[in-house]
PDB file of C-alpha atoms (C1' of nucleotides) in Angstrom:
ATOM      1  CA  UNK X  15       0.000   0.000   0.000  1.00 44.00           C
ATOM      2  CA  UNK X  16       2.855   2.304  -0.813  1.00 50.00           C
ATOM      3  CA  UNK X  17       1.510   5.543  -2.165  1.00 69.00           C
ATOM      4  CA  UNK X  18       3.269   7.575  -4.793  1.00 75.00           C
ATOM      5  CA  UNK X  19       5.309   4.842  -6.305  1.00 75.00           C
ATOM      6  CA  UNK X  20       7.244   7.204  -8.511  1.00 78.00           C
ATOM      7  CA  UNK X  21      10.411   5.296  -7.778  1.00 77.00           C
ATOM      8  CA  UNK X  22       9.058   2.501  -9.934  1.00 87.00           C
ATOM      9  CA  UNK X  23       9.674   4.563 -13.056  1.00 95.00           C
ATOM     10  CA  UNK X  24      12.873   5.461 -14.854  1.00 94.00           C
ATOM     11  CA  UNK X  25      14.974   8.387 -13.694  1.00 94.00           C
ATOM     12  CA  UNK X  26      14.368  10.153 -16.960  1.00 91.00           C
ATOM     13  CA  UNK X  27      10.631   9.870 -16.595  1.00 93.00           C
ATOM     14  CA  UNK X  28      10.843  11.083 -13.030  1.00 95.00           C
ATOM     15  CA  UNK X  29      12.985  14.059 -13.984  1.00 94.00           C
ATOM     16  CA  UNK X  30      10.693  15.087 -16.783  1.00 94.00           C
ATOM     17  CA  UNK X  31       7.680  14.693 -14.519  1.00 95.00           C
ATOM     18  CA  UNK X  32       9.349  16.798 -11.828  1.00 95.00           C
ATOM     19  CA  UNK X  33      10.014  19.532 -14.341  1.00 94.00           C
ATOM     20  CA  UNK X  34       6.435  19.443 -15.553  1.00 95.00           C
ATOM     21  CA  UNK X  35       5.243  19.490 -11.991  1.00 97.00           C
ATOM     22  CA  UNK X  36       7.188  22.646 -11.283  1.00 97.00           C
ATOM     23  CA  UNK X  37       5.372  24.258 -14.198  1.00 95.00           C
ATOM     24  CA  UNK X  38       1.991  22.789 -13.327  1.00 97.00           C
ATOM     25  CA  UNK X  39       0.659  25.847 -11.556  1.00 97.00           C
ATOM     26  CA  UNK X  40      -0.303  29.135 -13.208  1.00 96.00           C
ATOM     27  CA  UNK X  41       1.276  31.078 -10.373  1.00 97.00           C
ATOM     28  CA  UNK X  42       4.649  29.514 -11.041  1.00 96.00           C
ATOM     29  CA  UNK X  43       4.395  30.187 -14.760  1.00 95.00           C
ATOM     30  CA  UNK X  44       3.489  33.768 -13.961  1.00 94.00           C
ATOM     31  CA  UNK X  45       6.502  33.996 -11.679  1.00 94.00           C
ATOM     32  CA  UNK X  46       8.781  32.729 -14.423  1.00 92.00           C
ATOM     33  CA  UNK X  47       7.344  35.334 -16.771  1.00 89.00           C
ATOM     34  CA  UNK X  48       7.969  38.107 -14.276  1.00 90.00           C
ATOM     35  CA  UNK X  49      11.508  36.910 -13.746  1.00 88.00           C
ATOM     36  CA  UNK X  50      11.973  36.868 -17.510  1.00 83.00           C
ATOM     37  CA  UNK X  51      10.634  40.375 -18.051  1.00 79.00           C
ATOM     38  CA  UNK X  52      13.333  41.850 -15.880  1.00 76.00           C
ATOM     39  CA  UNK X  53      16.884  41.526 -17.102  1.00 62.00           C
ATOM     40  CA  UNK X  54      18.270  41.376 -13.642  1.00 69.00           C
ATOM     41  CA  UNK X  55      17.663  39.669 -10.374  1.00 74.00           C
ATOM     42  CA  UNK X  56      14.373  40.630  -8.909  1.00 78.00           C
ATOM     43  CA  UNK X  57      14.001  41.004  -5.205  1.00 75.00           C
ATOM     44  CA  UNK X  58      10.321  40.996  -4.547  1.00 81.00           C
ATOM     45  CA  UNK X  59       8.151  42.863  -6.990  1.00 87.00           C
ATOM     46  CA  UNK X  60       6.709  39.456  -7.706  1.00 92.00           C
ATOM     47  CA  UNK X  61       4.475  39.665  -4.691  1.00 93.00           C
ATOM     48  CA  UNK X  62       3.034  42.943  -5.890  1.00 91.00           C
ATOM     49  CA  UNK X  63       2.236  41.584  -9.319  1.00 91.00           C
ATOM     50  CA  UNK X  64       0.712  38.278  -8.273  1.00 94.00           C
ATOM     51  CA  UNK X  65      -2.689  37.936  -6.624  1.00 94.00           C
ATOM     52  CA  UNK X  66      -1.237  35.897  -3.806  1.00 96.00           C
ATOM     53  CA  UNK X  67       0.013  36.433  -0.299  1.00 95.00           C
ATOM     54  CA  UNK X  68       3.704  36.942   0.285  1.00 95.00           C
ATOM     55  CA  UNK X  69       4.124  33.628   2.047  1.00 96.00           C
ATOM     56  CA  UNK X  70       2.449  31.790  -0.809  1.00 96.00           C
ATOM     57  CA  UNK X  71       4.705  33.413  -3.385  1.00 96.00           C
ATOM     58  CA  UNK X  72       7.713  32.530  -1.291  1.00 95.00           C
ATOM     59  CA  UNK X  73       6.550  28.944  -1.226  1.00 96.00           C
ATOM     60  CA  UNK X  74       6.148  28.819  -5.000  1.00 97.00           C
ATOM     61  CA  UNK X  75       9.592  30.319  -5.417  1.00 96.00           C
ATOM     62  CA  UNK X  76      10.987  27.659  -3.160  1.00 95.00           C
ATOM     63  CA  UNK X  77       9.413  24.962  -5.288  1.00 97.00           C
ATOM     64  CA  UNK X  78      10.832  26.465  -8.453  1.00 96.00           C
ATOM     65  CA  UNK X  79      14.203  26.628  -6.760  1.00 95.00           C
ATOM     66  CA  UNK X  80      13.981  23.032  -5.554  1.00 95.00           C
ATOM     67  CA  UNK X  81      13.062  21.937  -9.056  1.00 95.00           C
ATOM     68  CA  UNK X  82      16.145  23.781 -10.270  1.00 94.00           C
ATOM     69  CA  UNK X  83      14.330  26.150 -12.619  1.00 93.00           C
ATOM     70  CA  UNK X  84      15.331  29.169 -10.613  1.00 92.00           C
ATOM     71  CA  UNK X  85      18.470  30.240  -8.844  1.00 89.00           C
ATOM     72  CA  UNK X  86      18.338  32.420  -5.785  1.00 84.00           C
ATOM     73  CA  UNK X  87      20.591  34.010  -3.250  1.00 80.00           C
ATOM     74  CA  UNK X  88      19.092  35.356  -0.086  1.00 75.00           C
ATOM     75  CA  UNK X  89      21.248  38.231   1.075  1.00 72.00           C
ATOM     76  CA  UNK X  90      19.686  39.202   4.322  1.00 68.00           C
ATOM     77  CA  UNK X  91      16.504  41.202   4.027  1.00 71.00           C
ATOM     78  CA  UNK X  92      16.211  41.016   0.281  1.00 78.00           C
ATOM     79  CA  UNK X  93      16.770  37.982  -1.868  1.00 85.00           C
ATOM     80  CA  UNK X  94      17.697  37.664  -5.473  1.00 87.00           C
ATOM     81  CA  UNK X  95      16.026  35.309  -7.890  1.00 90.00           C
ATOM     82  CA  UNK X  96      16.659  34.612 -11.503  1.00 87.00           C
ATOM     83  CA  UNK X  97      16.047  31.858 -13.990  1.00 88.00           C
ATOM     84  CA  UNK X  98      18.470  28.964 -14.085  1.00 88.00           C
ATOM     85  CA  UNK X  99      18.780  29.009 -17.795  1.00 84.00           C
ATOM     86  CA  UNK X 100      20.935  25.932 -18.127  1.00 86.00           C
ATOM     87  CA  UNK X 101      18.490  23.679 -16.339  1.00 86.00           C
ATOM     88  CA  UNK X 102      15.726  25.200 -18.397  1.00 81.00           C
ATOM     89  CA  UNK X 103      17.441  24.460 -21.648  1.00 82.00           C
ATOM     90  CA  UNK X 104      18.229  20.934 -20.576  1.00 84.00           C
ATOM     91  CA  UNK X 105      14.600  20.203 -19.828  1.00 81.00           C
ATOM     92  CA  UNK X 106      13.485  21.965 -22.949  1.00 77.00           C
ATOM     93  CA  UNK X 107      15.561  19.670 -25.116  1.00 81.00           C
ATOM     94  CA  UNK X 108      14.483  16.692 -23.067  1.00 81.00           C
ATOM     95  CA  UNK X 109      10.885  17.663 -23.660  1.00 77.00           C
ATOM     96  CA  UNK X 110      11.545  18.322 -27.308  1.00 75.00           C
ATOM     97  CA  UNK X 111      13.102  14.904 -27.562  1.00 77.00           C
ATOM     98  CA  UNK X 112       9.976  13.324 -26.190  1.00 77.00           C
ATOM     99  CA  UNK X 113       7.824  15.379 -28.518  1.00 69.00           C
ATOM    100  CA  UNK X 114       9.944  14.347 -31.491  1.00 71.00           C
ATOM    101  CA  UNK X 115       9.705  10.713 -30.543  1.00 66.00           C
ATOM    102  CA  UNK X 116       6.002  11.022 -30.191  1.00 61.00           C
ATOM    103  CA  UNK X 117       5.721  12.766 -33.515  1.00 64.00           C
ATOM    104  CA  UNK X 118       7.757  10.188 -35.383  1.00 64.00           C
ATOM    105  CA  UNK X 119       5.742   7.381 -33.887  1.00 57.00           C
ATOM    106  CA  UNK X 120       2.494   9.048 -34.778  1.00 55.00           C
ATOM    107  CA  UNK X 121       3.215  10.172 -38.294  1.00 55.00           C
ATOM    108  CA  UNK X 122       0.595   7.743 -39.442  1.00 52.00           C
ATOM    109  CA  UNK X 123      -1.944   8.890 -36.927  1.00 52.00           C
ATOM    110  CA  UNK X 124      -4.524   6.236 -36.412  1.00 59.00           C
ATOM    111  CA  UNK X 125      -7.534   7.989 -34.978  1.00 61.00           C
TER     112      UNK X 125
ATOM    113  CA  UNK T  22     -10.284  31.787   2.041  1.00 44.00           C
ATOM    114  CA  UNK T  23     -10.794  30.599  -1.499  1.00 51.00           C
ATOM    115  CA  UNK T  24      -8.321  27.878  -2.256  1.00 69.00           C
ATOM    116  CA  UNK T  25      -6.858  27.236  -5.644  1.00 76.00           C
ATOM    117  CA  UNK T  26      -7.256  30.661  -7.091  1.00 75.00           C
ATOM    118  CA  UNK T  27      -6.135  29.583 -10.513  1.00 77.00           C
ATOM    119  CA  UNK T  28      -8.854  31.662 -12.056  1.00 77.00           C
ATOM    120  CA  UNK T  29      -6.885  34.734 -11.053  1.00 87.00           C
ATOM    121  CA  UNK T  30      -4.341  34.045 -13.770  1.00 95.00           C
ATOM    122  CA  UNK T  31      -4.521  34.447 -17.533  1.00 94.00           C
ATOM    123  CA  UNK T  32      -6.095  31.767 -19.664  1.00 93.00           C
ATOM    124  CA  UNK T  33      -2.794  31.127 -21.353  1.00 91.00           C
ATOM    125  CA  UNK T  34      -1.039  30.557 -18.076  1.00 93.00           C
ATOM    126  CA  UNK T  35      -3.809  28.266 -16.962  1.00 95.00           C
ATOM    127  CA  UNK T  36      -3.693  26.268 -20.176  1.00 94.00           C
ATOM    128  CA  UNK T  37       0.044  25.857 -20.034  1.00 94.00           C
ATOM    129  CA  UNK T  38      -0.171  24.852 -16.391  1.00 95.00           C
ATOM    130  CA  UNK T  39      -2.887  22.319 -17.167  1.00 95.00           C
ATOM    131  CA  UNK T  40      -0.732  20.814 -19.859  1.00 94.00           C
ATOM    132  CA  UNK T  41       2.256  20.618 -17.535  1.00 95.00           C
ATOM    133  CA  UNK T  42       0.061  19.111 -14.879  1.00 97.00           C
ATOM    134  CA  UNK T  43      -1.002  16.333 -17.216  1.00 97.00           C
ATOM    135  CA  UNK T  44       2.671  15.526 -17.707  1.00 95.00           C
ATOM    136  CA  UNK T  45       3.598  15.934 -14.062  1.00 97.00           C
ATOM    137  CA  UNK T  46       3.512  12.259 -13.184  1.00 97.00           C
ATOM    138  CA  UNK T  47       6.026   9.638 -14.341  1.00 96.00           C
ATOM    139  CA  UNK T  48       3.237   7.154 -14.924  1.00 97.00           C
ATOM    140  CA  UNK T  49       1.577   9.458 -17.419  1.00 96.00           C
ATOM    141  CA  UNK T  50       4.841  10.089 -19.238  1.00 95.00           C
ATOM    142  CA  UNK T  51       5.400   6.357 -19.354  1.00 94.00           C
ATOM    143  CA  UNK T  52       1.921   5.909 -20.772  1.00 94.00           C
ATOM    144  CA  UNK T  53       2.609   8.476 -23.471  1.00 92.00           C
ATOM    145  CA  UNK T  54       5.815   6.649 -24.340  1.00 89.00           C
ATOM    146  CA  UNK T  55       3.994   3.356 -24.636  1.00 90.00           C
ATOM    147  CA  UNK T  56       1.373   4.955 -26.821  1.00 88.00           C
ATOM    148  CA  UNK T  57       4.143   6.409 -28.960  1.00 82.00           C
ATOM    149  CA  UNK T  58       6.020   3.160 -29.359  1.00 79.00           C
ATOM    150  CA  UNK T  59       3.071   1.550 -31.077  1.00 75.00           C
ATOM    151  CA  UNK T  60       2.127   3.048 -34.387  1.00 60.00           C
ATOM    152  CA  UNK T  61      -1.507   2.265 -33.955  1.00 69.00           C
ATOM    153  CA  UNK T  62      -4.224   2.519 -31.402  1.00 71.00           C
ATOM    154  CA  UNK T  63      -3.373   0.537 -28.375  1.00 79.00           C
ATOM    155  CA  UNK T  64      -6.023  -1.506 -26.743  1.00 74.00           C
ATOM    156  CA  UNK T  65      -4.726  -2.097 -23.303  1.00 79.00           C
ATOM    157  CA  UNK T  66      -1.232  -3.538 -22.995  1.00 86.00           C
ATOM    158  CA  UNK T  67      -0.399  -0.467 -20.959  1.00 91.00           C
ATOM    159  CA  UNK T  68      -1.484  -2.127 -17.744  1.00 92.00           C
ATOM    160  CA  UNK T  69       0.935  -4.984 -18.301  1.00 90.00           C
ATOM    161  CA  UNK T  70       3.877  -2.664 -18.813  1.00 90.00           C
ATOM    162  CA  UNK T  71       3.251  -0.298 -15.934  1.00 94.00           C
ATOM    163  CA  UNK T  72       3.774  -1.183 -12.283  1.00 94.00           C
ATOM    164  CA  UNK T  73       0.284  -0.037 -11.386  1.00 95.00           C
ATOM    165  CA  UNK T  74      -3.121  -1.543 -10.889  1.00 95.00           C
ATOM    166  CA  UNK T  75      -5.576  -1.543 -13.752  1.00 94.00           C
ATOM    167  CA  UNK T  76      -7.874   0.954 -12.123  1.00 95.00           C
ATOM    168  CA  UNK T  77      -5.004   3.356 -11.523  1.00 96.00           C
ATOM    169  CA  UNK T  78      -3.851   3.190 -15.123  1.00 96.00           C
ATOM    170  CA  UNK T  79      -7.397   3.792 -16.274  1.00 95.00           C
ATOM    171  CA  UNK T  80      -7.516   6.867 -14.073  1.00 96.00           C
ATOM    172  CA  UNK T  81      -4.270   8.225 -15.507  1.00 97.00           C
ATOM    173  CA  UNK T  82      -5.565   7.632 -19.002  1.00 95.00           C
ATOM    174  CA  UNK T  83      -8.681   9.535 -18.130  1.00 95.00           C
ATOM    175  CA  UNK T  84      -6.619  12.482 -16.948  1.00 97.00           C
ATOM    176  CA  UNK T  85      -4.570  12.485 -20.118  1.00 96.00           C
ATOM    177  CA  UNK T  86      -7.796  12.346 -22.078  1.00 95.00           C
ATOM    178  CA  UNK T  87      -9.356  15.178 -20.106  1.00 95.00           C
ATOM    179  CA  UNK T  88      -6.240  17.257 -20.648  1.00 95.00           C
ATOM    180  CA  UNK T  89      -6.626  16.554 -24.358  1.00 94.00           C
ATOM    181  CA  UNK T  90      -3.244  14.876 -24.830  1.00 93.00           C
ATOM    182  CA  UNK T  91      -4.825  11.582 -25.699  1.00 92.00           C
ATOM    183  CA  UNK T  92      -7.791  10.553 -27.771  1.00 89.00           C
ATOM    184  CA  UNK T  93      -9.742   7.437 -26.977  1.00 84.00           C
ATOM    185  CA  UNK T  94     -12.763   5.519 -28.078  1.00 79.00           C
ATOM    186  CA  UNK T  95     -14.193   2.902 -25.803  1.00 74.00           C
ATOM    187  CA  UNK T  96     -15.848   0.278 -27.940  1.00 72.00           C
ATOM    188  CA  UNK T  97     -17.383  -2.032 -25.452  1.00 68.00           C
ATOM    189  CA  UNK T  98     -14.942  -4.317 -23.672  1.00 71.00           C
ATOM    190  CA  UNK T  99     -11.825  -2.934 -25.262  1.00 79.00           C
ATOM    191  CA  UNK T 100     -10.939   0.674 -25.784  1.00 85.00           C
ATOM    192  CA  UNK T 101      -8.610   2.378 -28.154  1.00 88.00           C
ATOM    193  CA  UNK T 102      -6.167   5.083 -27.140  1.00 90.00           C
ATOM    194  CA  UNK T 103      -3.781   7.144 -29.160  1.00 88.00           C
ATOM    195  CA  UNK T 104      -2.003  10.449 -28.870  1.00 88.00           C
ATOM    196  CA  UNK T 105      -3.837  13.606 -29.848  1.00 88.00           C
ATOM    197  CA  UNK T 106      -0.998  14.914 -31.888  1.00 84.00           C
ATOM    198  CA  UNK T 107      -2.550  18.258 -32.717  1.00 86.00           C
ATOM    199  CA  UNK T 108      -3.031  19.251 -29.096  1.00 85.00           C
ATOM    200  CA  UNK T 109       0.466  18.065 -28.378  1.00 81.00           C
ATOM    201  CA  UNK T 110       1.964  20.198 -31.071  1.00 81.00           C
ATOM    202  CA  UNK T 111      -0.013  23.213 -29.965  1.00 84.00           C
ATOM    203  CA  UNK T 112       1.278  22.955 -26.435  1.00 81.00           C
ATOM    204  CA  UNK T 113       4.763  22.211 -27.633  1.00 77.00           C
ATOM    205  CA  UNK T 114       4.897  25.452 -29.569  1.00 81.00           C
ATOM    206  CA  UNK T 115       3.277  27.283 -26.674  1.00 80.00           C
ATOM    207  CA  UNK T 116       5.958  25.943 -24.398  1.00 77.00           C
ATOM    208  CA  UNK T 117       8.662  26.705 -26.897  1.00 75.00           C
ATOM    209  CA  UNK T 118       7.341  30.230 -27.117  1.00 77.00           C
ATOM    210  CA  UNK T 119       7.690  30.635 -23.376  1.00 77.00           C
ATOM    211  CA  UNK T 120      11.174  29.174 -23.476  1.00 70.00           C
ATOM    212  CA  UNK T 121      12.174  31.521 -26.232  1.00 71.00           C
ATOM    213  CA  UNK T 122      10.844  34.500 -24.339  1.00 66.00           C
ATOM    214  CA  UNK T 123      12.716  33.406 -21.278  1.00 61.00           C
ATOM    215  CA  UNK T 124      15.890  32.940 -23.239  1.00 63.00           C
ATOM    216  CA  UNK T 125      15.743  36.351 -24.858  1.00 64.00           C
ATOM    217  CA  UNK T 126      15.126  38.003 -21.548  1.00 57.00           C
ATOM    218  CA  UNK T 127      17.987  36.194 -19.908  1.00 56.00           C
ATOM    219  CA  UNK T 128      20.663  36.565 -22.518  1.00 56.00           C
ATOM    220  CA  UNK T 129      22.607  38.639 -20.050  1.00 53.00           C
ATOM    221  CA  UNK T 130      22.165  36.196 -17.212  1.00 52.00           C
ATOM    222  CA  UNK T 131      22.591  37.959 -13.932  1.00 60.00           C
ATOM    223  CA  UNK T 132      23.497  35.240 -11.465  1.00 63.00           C
TER     224      UNK T 132
ATOM    225  C1'  DC Z   8      19.782  49.294  20.589  1.00 86.35           C
ATOM    226  C1'  DT Z   9      15.291  49.878  18.322  1.00 86.35           C
ATOM    227  C1'  DC Z  10      12.545  50.307  14.284  1.00 86.35           C
ATOM    228  C1'  DT Z  11      11.496  49.267   9.727  1.00 86.35           C
ATOM    229  C1'  DT Z  12      11.594  46.352   5.685  1.00 86.35           C
ATOM    230  C1'  DC Z  13      11.901  42.235   3.238  1.00 86.35           C
ATOM    231  C1'  DT Z  14      11.814  37.417   3.030  1.00 86.35           C
ATOM    232  C1'  DA Z  15      11.563  32.670   4.888  1.00 86.35           C
ATOM    233  C1'  DT Z  16       9.383  29.412   7.676  1.00 86.35           C
ATOM    234  C1'  DC Z  17       5.869  27.429  10.803  1.00 86.35           C
ATOM    235  C1'  DG Z  18       1.318  26.027  11.767  1.00 86.35           C
ATOM    236  C1'  DT Z  19      -2.991  25.054  10.054  1.00 86.35           C
ATOM    237  C1'  DA Z  20      -7.129  24.353   7.154  1.00 86.35           C
ATOM    238  C1'  DT Z  21      -8.847  22.728   2.989  1.00 86.35           C
ATOM    239  C1'  DA Z  22      -8.525  20.763  -1.643  1.00 86.35           C
ATOM    240  C1'  DT Z  23      -6.547  17.687  -4.756  1.00 86.35           C
ATOM    241  C1'  DT Z  24      -3.917  13.707  -6.172  1.00 86.35           C
ATOM    242  C1'  DT Z  25      -2.619   9.005  -5.961  1.00 86.35           C
ATOM    243  C1'  DG Z  26      -3.543   4.336  -5.427  1.00 86.35           C
ATOM    244  C1'  DC Z  27      -6.061   0.143  -4.740  1.00 86.35           C
ATOM    245  C1'  DG Z  28      -9.818  -3.210  -4.318  1.00 86.35           C
ATOM    246  C1'  DA Z  29     -14.451  -3.942  -5.376  1.00 86.35           C
ATOM    247  C1'  DT Z  30     -17.929  -3.398  -8.414  1.00 86.35           C
ATOM    248  C1'  DA Z  31     -20.294  -2.121 -12.672  1.00 86.35           C
ATOM    249  C1'  DT Z  32     -20.540  -2.316 -17.670  1.00 86.35           C
ATOM    250  C1'  DA Z  33     -20.241  -3.846 -22.269  1.00 86.35           C
ATOM    251  C1'  DA Z  34     -19.470  -7.015 -25.917  1.00 86.35           C
ATOM    252  C1'  DG Z  35     -18.088 -11.437 -27.584  1.00 86.35           C
ATOM    253  C1'  DA Z  36     -17.800 -16.522 -26.683  1.00 86.35           C
ATOM    254  C1'  DT Z  37     -19.893 -20.795 -25.161  1.00 86.35           C
TER     255       DT Z  37
ATOM    256  C1'  DA J   1     -28.750 -17.050 -20.723  1.00 86.35           C
ATOM    257  C1'  DT J   2     -24.217 -17.493 -18.709  1.00 86.35           C
ATOM    258  C1'  DC J   3     -19.316 -17.022 -18.687  1.00 86.35           C
ATOM    259  C1'  DT J   4     -15.233 -14.635 -19.898  1.00 86.35           C
ATOM    260  C1'  DT J   5     -12.529 -10.627 -20.885  1.00 86.35           C
ATOM    261  C1'  DA J   6     -11.387  -5.821 -20.935  1.00 86.35           C
ATOM    262  C1'  DT J   7     -12.189  -1.485 -19.212  1.00 86.35           C
ATOM    263  C1'  DA J   8     -14.404   2.172 -16.491  1.00 86.35           C
ATOM    264  C1'  DT J   9     -16.116   3.857 -12.286  1.00 86.35           C
ATOM    265  C1'  DC J  10     -17.084   4.004  -7.237  1.00 86.35           C
ATOM    266  C1'  DG J  11     -15.566   4.306  -2.584  1.00 86.35           C
ATOM    267  C1'  DC J  12     -12.167   4.833   0.399  1.00 86.35           C
ATOM    268  C1'  DA J  13      -7.473   5.849   2.681  1.00 86.35           C
ATOM    269  C1'  DA J  14      -3.244   8.138   2.619  1.00 86.35           C
ATOM    270  C1'  DA J  15      -0.189  11.569   0.742  1.00 86.35           C
ATOM    271  C1'  DT J  16       0.587  16.060  -1.327  1.00 86.35           C
ATOM    272  C1'  DA J  17      -0.468  20.599  -2.776  1.00 86.35           C
ATOM    273  C1'  DT J  18      -2.362  25.162  -2.027  1.00 86.35           C
ATOM    274  C1'  DA J  19      -3.153  29.116   0.564  1.00 86.35           C
ATOM    275  C1'  DC J  20      -3.004  32.210   4.360  1.00 86.35           C
ATOM    276  C1'  DG J  21      -1.856  34.497   8.760  1.00 86.35           C
ATOM    277  C1'  DA J  22       1.454  34.677  12.228  1.00 86.35           C
ATOM    278  C1'  DT J  23       5.956  34.626  13.410  1.00 86.35           C
ATOM    279  C1'  DA J  24      10.996  34.465  12.997  1.00 86.35           C
ATOM    280  C1'  DG J  25      15.272  36.220  11.161  1.00 86.35           C
ATOM    281  C1'  DA J  26      18.545  39.277   8.918  1.00 86.35           C
ATOM    282  C1'  DA J  27      20.353  43.596   7.551  1.00 86.35           C
ATOM    283  C1'  DG J  28      20.140  48.514   7.109  1.00 86.35           C
ATOM    284  C1'  DA J  29      18.263  53.186   8.985  1.00 86.35           C
ATOM    285  C1'  DG J  30      17.595  56.063  12.757  1.00 86.35           C
TER     286       DG J  30
END
DNA sequence: CTCTTCTATCGTATATTTGCGATATAAGAT
DNA sequence: ATCTTATATCGCAAATATACGATAGAAGAG
């Protein structure tokens, strides 16, 4: 009766799923967009833009950081977040690879 | 105290998040891979390949179907699933668009 | 030191997801 | 009609996610 048997799947599948999971909430996508709009580390205007409480935004940021999509350095009272572009590109290609595989397999779409 | 205030975000963000959510579980990625490996509608070998109970697999398939990533016709005792390639491509480009935006914004990576 | 500001974390409530067994359903076989 | 087979759905239990307010902590301003 072990719940969440993710360990039963391949590492690659787990990684891809973890990446997708990090993007599976509109708030986190919005955060990524905000981070992208600025060309420098942003310290907290995110809270003002999003319709969420500060603690909730902080939590979402933590999840993005844990997933590796975002880098952050907390320097005392203000912290500094920006997109971890390398990880992003890695997952993008990984995703593209899956898409390509799917496409090739489904060229002769059946239904 | 309204939970899950997804409606507070743009439709595009919600759509992208919903797509990511559908892919946010290794089992569902594995299912997509199985569907892709066969070049025709698959009628149920998925359960044999995955380390999950039949009812659980059926549930995952339903989620993929609801998310629009998979098309399926249940013809009595056996059903027929295959990848909804159009929806997949749409979301792929959508995702690629986000990635591109992110990349352009982060050319001069700050940290 | 005290106050302010910004952010992280804790505690908590609720909602959703995940998983399974049991059961229903639907069509073909006997 | 009954049995078999394949799949979907129901009902439940446990885990996770989501959200917020309250609080803690860290650094600069006064």
